Short mmCIF file of C-alpha atoms and ligand atoms in Angstrom, two decimals:
data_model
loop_
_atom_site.label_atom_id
_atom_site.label_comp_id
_atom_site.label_asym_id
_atom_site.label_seq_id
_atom_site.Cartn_x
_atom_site.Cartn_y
_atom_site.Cartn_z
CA UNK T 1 9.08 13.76 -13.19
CA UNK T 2 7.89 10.78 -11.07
CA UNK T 3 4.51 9.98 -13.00
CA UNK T 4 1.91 7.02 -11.90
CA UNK T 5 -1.18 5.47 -13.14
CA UNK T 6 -4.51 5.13 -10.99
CA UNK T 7 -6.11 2.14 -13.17
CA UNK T 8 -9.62 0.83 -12.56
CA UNK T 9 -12.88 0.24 -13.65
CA UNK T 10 -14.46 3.43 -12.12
CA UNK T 11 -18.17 2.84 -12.60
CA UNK T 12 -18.67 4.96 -11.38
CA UNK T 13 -15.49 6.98 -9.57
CA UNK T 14 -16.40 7.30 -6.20
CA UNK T 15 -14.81 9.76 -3.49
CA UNK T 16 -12.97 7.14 -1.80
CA UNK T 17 -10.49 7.18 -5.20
CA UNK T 18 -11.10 10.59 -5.49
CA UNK T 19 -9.14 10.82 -1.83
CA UNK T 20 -6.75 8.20 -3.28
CA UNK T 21 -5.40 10.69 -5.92
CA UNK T 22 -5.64 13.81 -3.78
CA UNK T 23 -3.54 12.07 -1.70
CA UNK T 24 -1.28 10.39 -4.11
CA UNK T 25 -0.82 14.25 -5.85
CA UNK T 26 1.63 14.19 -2.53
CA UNK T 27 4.09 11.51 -4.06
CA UNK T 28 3.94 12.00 -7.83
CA UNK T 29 4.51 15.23 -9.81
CA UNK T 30 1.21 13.46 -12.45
CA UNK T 31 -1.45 10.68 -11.92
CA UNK T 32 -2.58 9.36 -15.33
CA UNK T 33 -6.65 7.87 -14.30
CA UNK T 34 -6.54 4.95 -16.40
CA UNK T 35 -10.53 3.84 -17.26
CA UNK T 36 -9.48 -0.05 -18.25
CA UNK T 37 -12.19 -1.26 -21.12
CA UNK T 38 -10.74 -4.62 -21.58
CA UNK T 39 -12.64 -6.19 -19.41
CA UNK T 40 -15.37 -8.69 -19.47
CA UNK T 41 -17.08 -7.30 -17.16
CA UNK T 42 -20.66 -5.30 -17.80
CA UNK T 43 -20.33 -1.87 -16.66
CA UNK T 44 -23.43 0.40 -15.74
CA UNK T 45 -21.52 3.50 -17.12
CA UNK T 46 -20.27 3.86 -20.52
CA UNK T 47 -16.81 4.80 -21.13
CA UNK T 48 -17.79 8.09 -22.13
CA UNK T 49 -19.70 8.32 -19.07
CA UNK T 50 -16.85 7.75 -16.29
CA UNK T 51 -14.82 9.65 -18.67
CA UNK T 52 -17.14 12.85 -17.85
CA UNK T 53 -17.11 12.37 -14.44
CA UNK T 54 -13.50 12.39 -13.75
CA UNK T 55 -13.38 15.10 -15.75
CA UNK T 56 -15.58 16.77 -13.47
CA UNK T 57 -14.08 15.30 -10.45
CA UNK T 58 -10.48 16.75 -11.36
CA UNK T 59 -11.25 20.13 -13.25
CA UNK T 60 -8.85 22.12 -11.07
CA UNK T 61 -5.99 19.79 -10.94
CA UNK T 62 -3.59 20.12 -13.80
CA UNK T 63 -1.71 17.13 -12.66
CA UNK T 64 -4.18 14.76 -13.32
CA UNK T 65 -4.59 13.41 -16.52
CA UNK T 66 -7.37 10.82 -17.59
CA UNK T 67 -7.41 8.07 -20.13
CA UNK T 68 -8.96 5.03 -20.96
CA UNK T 69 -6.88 1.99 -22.20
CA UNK T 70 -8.22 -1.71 -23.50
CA UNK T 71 -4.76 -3.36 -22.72
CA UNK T 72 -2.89 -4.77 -19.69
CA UNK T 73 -2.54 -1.90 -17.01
CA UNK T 74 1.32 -2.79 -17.28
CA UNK T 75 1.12 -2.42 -20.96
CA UNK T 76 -0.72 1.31 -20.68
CA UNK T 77 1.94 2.55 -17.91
CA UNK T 78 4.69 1.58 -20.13
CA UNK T 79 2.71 3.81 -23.16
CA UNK T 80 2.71 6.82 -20.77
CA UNK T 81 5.67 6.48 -19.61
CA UNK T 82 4.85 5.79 -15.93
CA UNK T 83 6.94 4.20 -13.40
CA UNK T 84 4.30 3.67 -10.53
CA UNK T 85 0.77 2.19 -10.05
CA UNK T 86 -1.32 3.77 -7.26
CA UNK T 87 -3.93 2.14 -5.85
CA UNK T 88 -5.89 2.17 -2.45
CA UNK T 89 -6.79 -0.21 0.05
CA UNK T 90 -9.88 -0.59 1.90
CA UNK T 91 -9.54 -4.02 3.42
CA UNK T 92 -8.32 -7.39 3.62
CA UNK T 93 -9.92 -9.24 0.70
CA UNK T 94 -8.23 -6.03 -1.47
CA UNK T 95 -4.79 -7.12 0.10
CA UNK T 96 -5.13 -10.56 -1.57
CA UNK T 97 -5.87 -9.16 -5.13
CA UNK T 98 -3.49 -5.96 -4.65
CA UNK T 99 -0.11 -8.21 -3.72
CA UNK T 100 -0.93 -10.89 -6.17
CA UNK T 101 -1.19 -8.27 -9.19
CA UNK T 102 1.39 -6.00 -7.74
CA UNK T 103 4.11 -8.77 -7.22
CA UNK T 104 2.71 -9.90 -10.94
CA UNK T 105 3.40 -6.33 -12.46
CA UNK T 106 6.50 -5.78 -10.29
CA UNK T 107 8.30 -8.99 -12.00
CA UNK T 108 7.43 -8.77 -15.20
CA UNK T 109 8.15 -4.55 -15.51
CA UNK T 110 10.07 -3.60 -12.84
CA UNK T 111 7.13 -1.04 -12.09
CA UNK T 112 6.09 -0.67 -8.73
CA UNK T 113 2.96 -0.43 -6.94
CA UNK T 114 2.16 2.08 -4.69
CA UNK T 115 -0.64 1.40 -1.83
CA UNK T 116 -2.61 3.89 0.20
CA UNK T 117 -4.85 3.05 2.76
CA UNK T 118 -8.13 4.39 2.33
CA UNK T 119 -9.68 7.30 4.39
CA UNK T 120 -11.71 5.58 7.31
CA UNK T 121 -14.73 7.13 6.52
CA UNK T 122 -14.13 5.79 3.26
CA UNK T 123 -13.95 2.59 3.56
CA UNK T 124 -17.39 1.24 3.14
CA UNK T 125 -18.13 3.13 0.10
CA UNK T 126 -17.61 1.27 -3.25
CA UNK T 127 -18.49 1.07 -6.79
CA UNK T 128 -20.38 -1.23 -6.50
CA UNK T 129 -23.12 0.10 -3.65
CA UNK T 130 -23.17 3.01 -5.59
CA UNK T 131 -24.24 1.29 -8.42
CA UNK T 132 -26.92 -1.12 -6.61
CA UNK T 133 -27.90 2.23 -5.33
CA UNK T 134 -28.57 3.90 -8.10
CA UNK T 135 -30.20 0.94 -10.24
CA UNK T 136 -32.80 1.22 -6.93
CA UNK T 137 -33.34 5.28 -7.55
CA UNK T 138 -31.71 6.08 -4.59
CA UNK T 139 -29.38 9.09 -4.27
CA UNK T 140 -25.90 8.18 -4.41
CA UNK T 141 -24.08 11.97 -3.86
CA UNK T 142 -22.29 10.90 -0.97
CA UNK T 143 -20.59 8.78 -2.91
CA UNK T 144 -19.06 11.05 -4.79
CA UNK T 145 -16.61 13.38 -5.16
CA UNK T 146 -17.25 16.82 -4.35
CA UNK T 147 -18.00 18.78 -8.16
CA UNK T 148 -19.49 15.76 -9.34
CA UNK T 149 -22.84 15.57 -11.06
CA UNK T 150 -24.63 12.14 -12.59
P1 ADP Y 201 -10.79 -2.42 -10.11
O1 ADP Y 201 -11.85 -2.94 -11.03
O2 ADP Y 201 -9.41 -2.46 -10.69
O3 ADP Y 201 -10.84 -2.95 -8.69
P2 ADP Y 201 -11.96 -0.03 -9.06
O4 ADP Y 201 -12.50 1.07 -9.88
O5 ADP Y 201 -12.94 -0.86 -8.29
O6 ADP Y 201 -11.10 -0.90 -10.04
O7 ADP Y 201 -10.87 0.51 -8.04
C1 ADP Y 201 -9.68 1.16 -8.43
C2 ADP Y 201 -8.77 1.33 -7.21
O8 ADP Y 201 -9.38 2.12 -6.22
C3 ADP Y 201 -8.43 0.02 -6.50
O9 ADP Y 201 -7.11 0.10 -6.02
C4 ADP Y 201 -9.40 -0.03 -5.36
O10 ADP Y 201 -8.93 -0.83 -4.29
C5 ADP Y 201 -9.42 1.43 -4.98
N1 ADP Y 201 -10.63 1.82 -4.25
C6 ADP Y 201 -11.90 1.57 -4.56
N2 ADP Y 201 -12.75 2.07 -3.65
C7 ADP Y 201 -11.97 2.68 -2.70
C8 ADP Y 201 -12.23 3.37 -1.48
N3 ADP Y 201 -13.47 3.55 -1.02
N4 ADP Y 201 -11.17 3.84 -0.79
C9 ADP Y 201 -9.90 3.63 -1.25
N5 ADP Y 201 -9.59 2.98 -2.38
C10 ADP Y 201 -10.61 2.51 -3.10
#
């Protein structure tokens, strides 16, 4: 069973990782979402929060699992056992961060990370928009996956 994890911060999941994992369903037999809490960042969502709406996002896919972790994302794919990161790629200030971490993950592990360009008409939305968005009132569905509600 070739099994990946899709980590991030997801606050909120937006449909330009929702297309990521549709499309990654393609490669692996099972995406683990992996919500990482570790982080020092502030989030606008709480865990519980992006929890629900991946849950929502992926009610009819039994191949998608979700989890969130508070370790390294190497450390959490080891714990379930997966063999691959996905993640997606919107432009050329992700390449930067993408090879550093991959090349980073790839040494230490052996696990490999697997890139997908993103959609076109994906690849202005993000996180955080959707976020400044919302903290203005405005409505944000576009940004999100089909099924999903705030
Ligand atoms: P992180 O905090 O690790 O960057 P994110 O939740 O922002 O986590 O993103 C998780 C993954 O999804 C990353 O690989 C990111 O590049 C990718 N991603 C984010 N937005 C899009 C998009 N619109 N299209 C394709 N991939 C995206």
């Amino acid at each position: 069973m070739k099994r990946a994890i899709f980590p991030g911060t997801f606050d909120p999941l937006t449909i330009g990782h929702y297309s990521i994992v549709i499309r990654g369903l393609e490669i692996f037999d099972e995406i683990v979402i992996g919500i990482g809490t570790n982080q020092s960042k502030k989030t606008l969502f709480s865990v519980e929060k992006r929890l629900d709406i991946i849950h929502q996002a992926f009610a009819n896919e039994s191949r998608v699992k979700i989890e969130a972790y508070n370790s390294l994302t190497i450390d959490f794919a080891k714990s379930v056992d997966a063999k691959f990161i996905l993640r997606g790629l919107r432009s050329v200030g992700d390449f930067e961060y993408e090879r550093t971490i991959g090349e980073t993950n790839r040494i230490l592990t052996g696990i490999e990370t697997v890139i997908l360009f993103t959609e076109a008409e994906y690849g202005h939305i993000s996180s955080t928009v959707a976020r400044d968005l919302i903290t203005f009132g405005k409505d944000i569905t576009s940004f999100l996956p089909p099924n999903v509600k705030l």
